[in-house]
Structures are given as structure tokens and as C-alpha cells.
Amino acid sequence: MPLSKSNATRRKVLKLTAASAALPLVHIRTGRAAGKVSIAFWDHWVPTGNDVMKKQVDAWAAKNQVEVQADFITAVGQKNILTIAAEKQAKTGHDVQAFPTWEVHNNAEAMEPIDDVMKQLTGQYGQVNSVCEYLAKIKGQWMAVPTSSGTQYKGPCGRISLLKEHAGLDIVGMYPAKSEHTKASDDWTWDAHLKAAEACKKAGKPFAIGLGTTTDSVDTAGTLFKAFGAELVDKDGNITVKSDKVRAVLEFGKKLVPVLPDDAVSYDDASNNRALISGHSALIWNPPSAWAVARRDAPAVAEDCWSFPAPKGPAGRFEPYLPYFWGVWSFSKNKSAAKELITFLMQRDNVQERCAVVLGYDVPPFQSMLDFKVWDEVGPPTGTVYNYPLRPFHEATAHIAALPAPPEIAVQIYNRGTMPTMLAKLKSGQSVDQVISWANDELEGFTR
Amino acid sequence: MADGSSVPIGAMAPASGAARQKGSLHKLARHRSTTAFLLCLPLILLIAAFVVYPAFYAIYLSMLNKKMTAFVGLNNFAFLLKRHTFQLVIFQSCLFAITAVVLKALLGFIIAHLMHNIPGGNQKIWRGLLLVPWVIPLALSTLSWWWMFDPSYSAFNWILNQFGFDNVPWLGVGWIARACTIVVNVWYGTPFFMIMYLAALKSVPEQLYEAASIDGAGAVQKLFFVTLPMMRNIIAITVLFSLIVTFADFDIVRILTSGGPQDMTHVFATYAFQVGIQSGDIPLGASVSLFMFPLLAFAAFFVLRGVTKRSKEIAA
């Protein structure tokens, strides 16, 4: 049909052209025609954790007509870290990766800034804690989104009866399953921890704290150092190991290490779990995974377990915290859809659904989400994990070992297990001076 | 034709075309080096893709700075040599590899001799049984060893306890842990030596022993003047091959100790993994893994040159 002159003015044609040019952009932003997105999740140790994640991803994919490939990559043998390293080198792979603790910093130059997603999420749910910021906000830009999947606190998990019987410690009274600060919790200090550890060792139920180089050992040692204000490297990258505070924590360490198990130096992340589940230990530092396994394999032990915050030191109370992040590669072919998927998965209902399925193991990064019922309800005993996520009345701060050192140095302190190795050296009979000298030499290598 | 018979002109034409074609194929096939090359080509391509390229890429990576943005030459190697922990890693890698290879060679030699003297079908059964450690995937068998050394529930400690002895922290004390890693490597690698030496023993002509007996040689003299010289090439190649593989070992140390306690069992591969992958310093990790390359290449050159020389002498 021929267009009449009045219908096809120059202005109308320009408008139509501009509108049609803008269409594909709008289309991509919604993710609807984005085609395909691939995402690598951390393979949850609770199988149903993967199932619920898959269900949520499928729901988003169906709604947005995007083909989503979700892979679950195990952390066993650090396969997830190897996959991340390989994808970074090859500049191809998944669009979205689950980055454990230090991997955002290790791979930041190959990642897409994600401030827009964080702006939306923090607008909805409030700020995240300082550890998340330290690990994922680089040069003022968020490079990944702190997620709940795999994020954990690693405070003490003790046997109620054994601690009461051998150390006179009423951990349920100290940290009841309700939003209440108790006087007894103020007395939960590292000295009290040492006293209880000595008593339990005497009773043949030692605190199963490792001095190896795997994360459980590193996180516990890290929080002990922090509680004494002992920093190996300060925030500006200066080596500060030859300080009074480091000396003080090592002096304390000299008293602590003899009451730890004889084989503590060869502990890995499973050793402490086994010690608790088998009934050989009165206390470990771990997320509730050990309790969850005991629930299946040793119900009597599980019924006697209680998670509670870390003890307080001269510099405060610090709780070991290991967050996971979801980030988008800069070489991703579908960044907008990838960001939309992350935003969707971090919505409160979805986080809550996933959290409930894994018995509260996954901790959301937002304080506003700590009112999920799962921590009140799961058991036995009911309320065993109520105090597992940090709550305001705990008066504790989330902490990761080696903070506040610049992350490129901290990652080496963490992964080389410098702090537990310092304690292990004390256990092998070395003096405080020898240990400090060794650590100084190591740190010089890390700060190159 | 030479025999005086005649053939009509043109009758041979199609046949001669086919013959020419057949002839050219035969010629190509007769060109043995071409055939050999073509047959080897898939393997060459695989090696190029999965060995040569990664090796050169690793060399390239080892010469970059931590952020992989600048070329730093051999600075990473110089830096490593100054670090106390890396000096410890060099010592441990050498201790681990040399001790394990010597023990494997000795045990393999002894077992091969014992095996050689087992008559008939029984030898096959024993040979099969002794190969089991080498056939099981190393990661799996090392996991079994780890359970036996386990810090808290060691099977060995249970046995010791039954006899009234105290627990031994198998993987918790440096020198014991070092010994444990070596024992597992020896357990795994001895069958390889055994089977190689057995094959070499079977190829020693019986007449040599008979001649030595006639000359009045005893068992020890036969061993030193007949068996060992005849096995020299296979011993050299086996030791070289095993040394290279043992220096590159990762599984055993990673599964048993992860390099602990206090870094006292780290070998090049586990340390490279910790530095390169876990701590995000891939160039330094690449430098660690390449550290022994020049030394091993040097050793390989001389060992293989010796083998070639001796082979030529035997052939002559």
C-alpha cells in the first residue's frame, strides 16, 4: 500500500528507525531473548541443596525463556578452583561462576563489575558485612555478589553434656535459642575456652582443633589471632609480625596447643568432624555439617550438640566467616541475563527456600534475612543452630583470617596456613622467637 | 618379449595403468619413513597439543609477573631460590624422589629375581598379584593408605594398641610423614620395576650363565658379570623414567599430608598447586613446577646417550 505523504513524514521515519534500533537493546536487557546462560554452582554437600537450586533456576529459565545450563562443581580436591583457573586462562566457560572466599580477588581482572546488581540487592535487603566487602569490592567496585549458597560461619559446636560435666560450662544457658544476651556469654572468653579445653583433655575428650593448613585450622587460628588484635600484615601491606600482640597470642598459644589432640598438626577439614561424630571430642570449630552428619550416623551425639559464637579476646569477639560469591566473567556472552539470574536467585524467598532445605547451613549475606525460621526450628535438639549465624546480641564481628592485610597478601597467608603453622611450631617445641622469625621470613615472600 | 612370445599392442594398456597406480602405492608404502611418519602422526599431534604446547605455555607463564601483565625473565626462579620454604621443598623433592627410586629399584630387582625362579604357571599368578598396586588408580590406593595412617583412627595404630604400644602420629610428625609418603610411593612403583627387570632377566641368554658356570663363576659373580651388564640398559631407562615420574608426583603427598606438617612433605607439584592455584600466583606456581626440568632434561640426555652407545656396542 503506497504511503501517503501525510503518513510518512521525515520526523516519523526517524522516530520509527530510532525505536526499532532501540528494540534489541531493550530485549537483551530483559534477558528474554538472551538465548543461553551457563552457571557453575558450588556442589552442595546436602544433595537436596542442588535440587532446590536447580528448581529455582528452571523456574527463572522458563519464565524468561532463556536456556540455562546449571552445573554443580564440587569443592572436593578443589575442583571448583581448578575450573575457575582454567576458565580464566581459556577466557571461555560458564557465564557465572561460584567464587569461594579469595577467588574474586584472584580473578578480578577477568570479571565483570556487578555494582548494578549489588545496588538493587542492598536497596532491598540492606548492607552486607565487612568481610564480604573486603573480599569482593575491589577499587570501589563490586566484582561479585555475596551469596548464601556455601557461605558459612565456623564457630564452636560443642557437646552439651560433656562440656557441662567436665568443664562446668553450660553452653545452652550461655547461648539459649532465643534473641537474648546473657551475662554468661560475657564470660565466654579465650581464657575460659582454654580452661574448658584443659578439663576436657584431662577427661579424654579433647577439643578437636586442628593445626593443619586446611580451612578449618586456618579459620580457628585466624579468629584467635584477631581476638588478641594480632595482625601479621597490616592493611597497608607492612609486616607486623614482630609486635607485642603477636607475641601475646603466641604466649597464649603455648598454653593452648598442649591440650589439643596429639595429631592436631595433621588434621584436615574432616578430622574434626570425625572426632565429634565419633564421640571422641567435646568441642570442634565447624559449621553445622558435622552435627548434620551425626544426626544421620550418630543420633545420640547429634542430640547433644549446640552451636554457639566464638570466645572473646582482649580485642573483641570474632567469628570465622567464609563467604561464597557469584560473579560474571568479563568474557561472558550474556552478561545481562547472567546478572538477572543472580538477582533472581538472591531474592529473599529463594534464599529462604534454599536455606531451609540445607538445615540452615547456608548463611545469607544480608542481616535482614537472619529471621528465617529454619534456625529456630531444626533439631534435635531444637535450636541447636539458632546461634550459628551471627546475631546483633552476640556482639561479635565476622572475620576471615589474615584480614586486614591487602587481599593479594592475605590469600597467601590464608592458603599457606601461616597462622596454624605458627601454632603447630609451638606444639613441636619451638620458642616464640623462633616462630616469629620463621613467620617473618614467610611473610617477606608473600609481600613481594 | 625376451622369451620370444608376442603380445598385441594395446592389450597391456589398462593393466599397465593399474600396475603403475599399484606401483606408486607400493613405492609410497616402501618409503618406510613416510609410512612411519603417517602412522605416528596422530600421536605426534596429541603430544603436540597436550604436552608440547602446555610445556611451552608453562615456560611462558613462569616468566611473567604475578598479575601476568609484564615479562620478568627468570626473576620468579631467583625469588624462589631465596625462600626458605622453597629450599625445603627442593630438599624434600630430592629426598622423596631419590629414596623412593632407589628403594623401588632394589626391591624390584630382588622381587624380579625371586619371580624368575618360580617355575611354571605359579609365576603368572604371582606376577599378576604383585602388579595389583601398580594397576589400581593411585588416588584410590593412596586414599586407602591415608585411612590406615588416619590421625585419629589409624588401622596401624589399632594394631599397635593391640600389642600394648602407643599411637604413632603417622602424618603428624615431619620425618615420619616423609617416610610414609615414600613408603606409599615405593609400594605403588615397585611392580613397575619388577616387571621391567623380569622382562630383562628373561632376555639374558642362558648360554651366558652356562659359560660362566664352566668358567667357575659363583652366583654373585654371575650377578655382577652377566646379569647386571646385560640389564644395564633397562635399569638405566627404568630408573630415569621413574625418577622423572616420581619428581612430578602429586597424588600421594596431596592426599596423605597436603604438604604438612609444617611444609615438611611438600614436593614440587604440591607446592606449585598451593602457590599457583590456591594462592592465585600462577606464574610462580609454573616456576615451581618447572624447576627440575633442566636438571631432569640434562640427566635424560646423558642416560639415553649411554643407552644408545651400549646398544650400538652390543649390535656391533
PDB file of N, CA and C in Angstrom, chain A residues 24-81:
ATOM      1  N   PRO A  24      16.248  -4.118  20.106  1.00  0.00           N
ATOM      2  CA  PRO A  24      17.077  -5.254  20.539  1.00  0.00           C
ATOM      3  C   PRO A  24      17.749  -5.010  21.890  1.00  0.00           C
ATOM      4  N   LEU A  25      18.144  -3.750  22.154  1.00  0.00           N
ATOM      5  CA  LEU A  25      18.806  -3.438  23.426  1.00  0.00           C
ATOM      6  C   LEU A  25      17.873  -3.727  24.589  1.00  0.00           C
ATOM      7  N   VAL A  26      16.643  -3.227  24.440  1.00  0.00           N
ATOM      8  CA  VAL A  26      15.642  -3.443  25.488  1.00  0.00           C
ATOM      9  C   VAL A  26      15.438  -4.947  25.677  1.00  0.00           C
ATOM     10  N   HIS A  27      15.399  -5.617  24.534  1.00  0.00           N
ATOM     11  CA  HIS A  27      15.122  -7.043  24.531  1.00  0.00           C
ATOM     12  C   HIS A  27      16.207  -7.806  25.300  1.00  0.00           C
ATOM     13  N   ILE A  28      17.455  -7.463  25.056  1.00  0.00           N
ATOM     14  CA  ILE A  28      18.561  -8.150  25.720  1.00  0.00           C
ATOM     15  C   ILE A  28      18.535  -7.867  27.212  1.00  0.00           C
ATOM     16  N   ARG A  29      18.230  -6.621  27.551  1.00  0.00           N
ATOM     17  CA  ARG A  29      18.249  -6.264  28.962  1.00  0.00           C
ATOM     18  C   ARG A  29      17.266  -7.093  29.781  1.00  0.00           C
ATOM     19  N   THR A  30      16.146  -7.432  29.163  1.00  0.00           N
ATOM     20  CA  THR A  30      15.185  -8.219  29.918  1.00  0.00           C
ATOM     21  C   THR A  30      15.634  -9.670  30.026  1.00  0.00           C
ATOM     22  N   GLY A  31      16.562 -10.049  29.164  1.00  0.00           N
ATOM     23  CA  GLY A  31      17.049 -11.411  29.210  1.00  0.00           C
ATOM     24  C   GLY A  31      16.164 -12.381  28.449  1.00  0.00           C
ATOM     25  N   ARG A  32      15.053 -11.915  27.977  1.00  0.00           N
ATOM     26  CA  ARG A  32      14.118 -12.836  27.336  1.00  0.00           C
ATOM     27  C   ARG A  32      14.667 -13.460  26.063  1.00  0.00           C
ATOM     28  N   ALA A  33      15.334 -12.669  25.257  1.00  0.00           N
ATOM     29  CA  ALA A  33      15.850 -13.221  24.010  1.00  0.00           C
ATOM     30  C   ALA A  33      17.339 -13.460  24.121  1.00  0.00           C
ATOM     31  N   ALA A  34      17.788 -13.582  25.362  1.00  0.00           N
ATOM     32  CA  ALA A  34      19.230 -13.656  25.556  1.00  0.00           C
ATOM     33  C   ALA A  34      19.802 -14.988  25.157  1.00  0.00           C
ATOM     34  N   GLY A  35      18.979 -15.938  24.887  1.00  0.00           N
ATOM     35  CA  GLY A  35      19.474 -17.229  24.390  1.00  0.00           C
ATOM     36  C   GLY A  35      19.904 -18.155  25.496  1.00  0.00           C
ATOM     37  N   LYS A  36      21.202 -18.127  25.822  1.00  0.00           N
ATOM     38  CA  LYS A  36      21.708 -19.161  26.704  1.00  0.00           C
ATOM     39  C   LYS A  36      22.591 -18.581  27.799  1.00  0.00           C
ATOM     40  N   VAL A  37      22.448 -19.107  28.993  1.00  0.00           N
ATOM     41  CA  VAL A  37      23.317 -18.714  30.105  1.00  0.00           C
ATOM     42  C   VAL A  37      23.808 -19.984  30.783  1.00  0.00           C
ATOM     43  N   SER A  38      25.096 -20.026  31.078  1.00  0.00           N
ATOM     44  CA  SER A  38      25.601 -21.190  31.823  1.00  0.00           C
ATOM     45  C   SER A  38      26.109 -20.714  33.173  1.00  0.00           C
ATOM     46  N   ILE A  39      25.817 -21.487  34.185  1.00  0.00           N
ATOM     47  CA  ILE A  39      26.177 -21.084  35.542  1.00  0.00           C
ATOM     48  C   ILE A  39      26.773 -22.280  36.297  1.00  0.00           C
ATOM     49  N   ALA A  40      27.863 -22.022  36.988  1.00  0.00           N
ATOM     50  CA  ALA A  40      28.508 -23.083  37.775  1.00  0.00           C
ATOM     51  C   ALA A  40      28.253 -22.807  39.248  1.00  0.00           C
ATOM     52  N   PHE A  41      27.543 -23.726  39.888  1.00  0.00           N
ATOM     53  CA  PHE A  41      27.285 -23.600  41.315  1.00  0.00           C
ATOM     54  C   PHE A  41      28.255 -24.462  42.104  1.00  0.00           C
ATOM     55  N   TRP A  42      28.430 -24.091  43.358  1.00  0.00           N
ATOM     56  CA  TRP A  42      29.172 -24.964  44.278  1.00  0.00           C
ATOM     57  C   TRP A  42      28.298 -26.188  44.536  1.00  0.00           C
ATOM     58  N   ASP A  43      28.878 -27.361  44.401  1.00  0.00           N
ATOM     59  CA  ASP A  43      28.147 -28.610  44.593  1.00  0.00           C
ATOM     60  C   ASP A  43      27.899 -28.799  46.091  1.00  0.00           C
ATOM     61  N   HIS A  44      26.653 -28.630  46.497  1.00  0.00           N
ATOM     62  CA  HIS A  44      26.344 -28.643  47.929  1.00  0.00           C
ATOM     63  C   HIS A  44      26.515 -30.039  48.506  1.00  0.00           C
ATOM     64  N   TRP A  45      27.031 -30.087  49.744  1.00  0.00           N
ATOM     65  CA  TRP A  45      27.208 -31.402  50.367  1.00  0.00           C
ATOM     66  C   TRP A  45      25.872 -32.013  50.748  1.00  0.00           C
ATOM     67  N   VAL A  46      24.810 -31.190  50.826  1.00  0.00           N
ATOM     68  CA  VAL A  46      23.457 -31.740  51.004  1.00  0.00           C
ATOM     69  C   VAL A  46      22.854 -31.875  49.603  1.00  0.00           C
ATOM     70  N   PRO A  47      22.627 -33.107  49.146  1.00  0.00           N
ATOM     71  CA  PRO A  47      22.175 -33.281  47.756  1.00  0.00           C
ATOM     72  C   PRO A  47      20.919 -32.479  47.434  1.00  0.00           C
ATOM     73  N   THR A  48      20.010 -32.367  48.396  1.00  0.00           N
ATOM     74  CA  THR A  48      18.778 -31.621  48.116  1.00  0.00           C
ATOM     75  C   THR A  48      19.066 -30.128  47.912  1.00  0.00           C
ATOM     76  N   GLY A  49      20.225 -29.684  48.376  1.00  0.00           N
ATOM     77  CA  GLY A  49      20.621 -28.296  48.154  1.00  0.00           C
ATOM     78  C   GLY A  49      20.766 -28.013  46.666  1.00  0.00           C
ATOM     79  N   ASN A  50      21.280 -28.979  45.940  1.00  0.00           N
ATOM     80  CA  ASN A  50      21.401 -28.825  44.486  1.00  0.00           C
ATOM     81  C   ASN A  50      20.031 -28.895  43.819  1.00  0.00           C
ATOM     82  N   ASP A  51      19.181 -29.769  44.328  1.00  0.00           N
ATOM     83  CA  ASP A  51      17.863 -29.955  43.708  1.00  0.00           C
ATOM     84  C   ASP A  51      17.039 -28.660  43.763  1.00  0.00           C
ATOM     85  N   VAL A  52      17.050 -28.026  44.934  1.00  0.00           N
ATOM     86  CA  VAL A  52      16.229 -26.810  45.057  1.00  0.00           C
ATOM     87  C   VAL A  52      16.820 -25.686  44.202  1.00  0.00           C
ATOM     88  N   MET A  53      18.138 -25.640  44.105  1.00  0.00           N
ATOM     89  CA  MET A  53      18.775 -24.634  43.255  1.00  0.00           C
ATOM     90  C   MET A  53      18.364 -24.856  41.795  1.00  0.00           C
ATOM     91  N   LYS A  54      18.390 -26.110  41.380  1.00  0.00           N
ATOM     92  CA  LYS A  54      18.036 -26.457  40.000  1.00  0.00           C
ATOM     93  C   LYS A  54      16.590 -26.051  39.725  1.00  0.00           C
ATOM     94  N   LYS A  55      15.737 -26.304  40.712  1.00  0.00           N
ATOM     95  CA  LYS A  55      14.313 -25.982  40.558  1.00  0.00           C
ATOM     96  C   LYS A  55      14.132 -24.470  40.368  1.00  0.00           C
ATOM     97  N   GLN A  56      14.859 -23.691  41.158  1.00  0.00           N
ATOM     98  CA  GLN A  56      14.734 -22.228  41.052  1.00  0.00           C
ATOM     99  C   GLN A  56      15.275 -21.731  39.715  1.00  0.00           C
ATOM    100  N   VAL A  57      16.373 -22.315  39.299  1.00  0.00           N
ATOM    101  CA  VAL A  57      16.960 -21.908  38.009  1.00  0.00           C
ATOM    102  C   VAL A  57      16.001 -22.245  36.876  1.00  0.00           C
ATOM    103  N   ASP A  58      15.421 -23.422  36.939  1.00  0.00           N
ATOM    104  CA  ASP A  58      14.474 -23.839  35.891  1.00  0.00           C
ATOM    105  C   ASP A  58      13.270 -22.895  35.847  1.00  0.00           C
ATOM    106  N   ALA A  59      12.813 -22.496  37.010  1.00  0.00           N
ATOM    107  CA  ALA A  59      11.654 -21.587  37.062  1.00  0.00           C
ATOM    108  C   ALA A  59      11.997 -20.259  36.398  1.00  0.00           C
ATOM    109  N   TRP A  60      13.204 -19.747  36.684  1.00  0.00           N
ATOM    110  CA  TRP A  60      13.624 -18.481  36.068  1.00  0.00           C
ATOM    111  C   TRP A  60      13.781 -18.649  34.548  1.00  0.00           C
ATOM    112  N   ALA A  61      14.352 -19.776  34.159  1.00  0.00           N
ATOM    113  CA  ALA A  61      14.593 -20.020  32.731  1.00  0.00           C
ATOM    114  C   ALA A  61      13.276 -20.097  31.969  1.00  0.00           C
ATOM    115  N   ALA A  62      12.307 -20.784  32.572  1.00  0.00           N
ATOM    116  CA  ALA A  62      11.010 -20.931  31.895  1.00  0.00           C
ATOM    117  C   ALA A  62      10.314 -19.572  31.784  1.00  0.00           C
ATOM    118  N   LYS A  63      10.392 -18.803  32.852  1.00  0.00           N
ATOM    119  CA  LYS A  63       9.707 -17.509  32.866  1.00  0.00           C
ATOM    120  C   LYS A  63      10.330 -16.535  31.863  1.00  0.00           C
ATOM    121  N   ASN A  64      11.642 -16.611  31.739  1.00  0.00           N
ATOM    122  CA  ASN A  64      12.340 -15.651  30.879  1.00  0.00           C
ATOM    123  C   ASN A  64      12.732 -16.213  29.528  1.00  0.00           C
ATOM    124  N   GLN A  65      12.316 -17.433  29.274  1.00  0.00           N
ATOM    125  CA  GLN A  65      12.607 -18.106  28.004  1.00  0.00           C
ATOM    126  C   GLN A  65      14.093 -18.088  27.674  1.00  0.00           C
ATOM    127  N   VAL A  66      14.874 -18.386  28.662  1.00  0.00           N
ATOM    128  CA  VAL A  66      16.332 -18.469  28.469  1.00  0.00           C
ATOM    129  C   VAL A  66      16.757 -19.892  28.747  1.00  0.00           C
ATOM    130  N   GLU A  67      17.640 -20.373  27.898  1.00  0.00           N
ATOM    131  CA  GLU A  67      18.145 -21.720  28.120  1.00  0.00           C
ATOM    132  C   GLU A  67      19.293 -21.621  29.145  1.00  0.00           C
ATOM    133  N   VAL A  68      19.114 -22.250  30.285  1.00  0.00           N
ATOM    134  CA  VAL A  68      20.137 -22.149  31.332  1.00  0.00           C
ATOM    135  C   VAL A  68      20.791 -23.509  31.557  1.00  0.00           C
ATOM    136  N   GLN A  69      22.096 -23.489  31.505  1.00  0.00           N
ATOM    137  CA  GLN A  69      22.823 -24.726  31.833  1.00  0.00           C
ATOM    138  C   GLN A  69      23.439 -24.546  33.221  1.00  0.00           C
ATOM    139  N   ALA A  70      22.951 -25.331  34.173  1.00  0.00           N
ATOM    140  CA  ALA A  70      23.469 -25.224  35.548  1.00  0.00           C
ATOM    141  C   ALA A  70      24.343 -26.440  35.859  1.00  0.00           C
ATOM    142  N   ASP A  71      25.576 -26.174  36.219  1.00  0.00           N
ATOM    143  CA  ASP A  71      26.494 -27.259  36.597  1.00  0.00           C
ATOM    144  C   ASP A  71      26.836 -27.114  38.076  1.00  0.00           C
ATOM    145  N   PHE A  72      27.003 -28.237  38.723  1.00  0.00           N
ATOM    146  CA  PHE A  72      27.369 -28.220  40.149  1.00  0.00           C
ATOM    147  C   PHE A  72      28.776 -28.785  40.277  1.00  0.00           C
ATOM    148  N   ILE A  73      29.693 -27.933  40.651  1.00  0.00           N
ATOM    149  CA  ILE A  73      31.103 -28.341  40.676  1.00  0.00           C
ATOM    150  C   ILE A  73      31.572 -28.512  42.113  1.00  0.00           C
ATOM    151  N   THR A  74      32.110 -29.654  42.369  1.00  0.00           N
ATOM    152  CA  THR A  74      32.496 -29.977  43.750  1.00  0.00           C
ATOM    153  C   THR A  74      33.727 -29.187  44.191  1.00  0.00           C
ATOM    154  N   ALA A  75      33.781 -28.948  45.499  1.00  0.00           N
ATOM    155  CA  ALA A  75      34.986 -28.325  46.068  1.00  0.00           C
ATOM    156  C   ALA A  75      35.978 -29.404  46.496  1.00  0.00           C
ATOM    157  N   VAL A  76      35.551 -30.671  46.410  1.00  0.00           N
ATOM    158  CA  VAL A  76      36.452 -31.766  46.793  1.00  0.00           C
ATOM    159  C   VAL A  76      37.637 -31.773  45.827  1.00  0.00           C
ATOM    160  N   GLY A  77      38.811 -31.804  46.398  1.00  0.00           N
ATOM    161  CA  GLY A  77      40.007 -31.757  45.554  1.00  0.00           C
ATOM    162  C   GLY A  77      40.183 -30.392  44.903  1.00  0.00           C
ATOM    163  N   GLN A  78      39.404 -29.423  45.376  1.00  0.00           N
ATOM    164  CA  GLN A  78      39.426 -28.049  44.869  1.00  0.00           C
ATOM    165  C   GLN A  78      39.196 -27.989  43.363  1.00  0.00           C
ATOM    166  N   LYS A  79      38.283 -28.856  42.933  1.00  0.00           N
ATOM    167  CA  LYS A  79      37.955 -28.890  41.509  1.00  0.00           C
ATOM    168  C   LYS A  79      37.333 -27.575  41.062  1.00  0.00           C
ATOM    169  N   ASN A  80      36.576 -26.949  41.972  1.00  0.00           N
ATOM    170  CA  ASN A  80      35.947 -25.669  41.603  1.00  0.00           C
ATOM    171  C   ASN A  80      37.013 -24.595  41.338  1.00  0.00           C
ATOM    172  N   ILE A  81      38.054 -24.575  42.160  1.00  0.00           N
ATOM    173  CA  ILE A  81      39.106 -23.564  41.968  1.00  0.00           C
ATOM    174  C   ILE A  81      39.878 -23.856  40.682  1.00  0.00           C
TER     175      ILE A  81
END
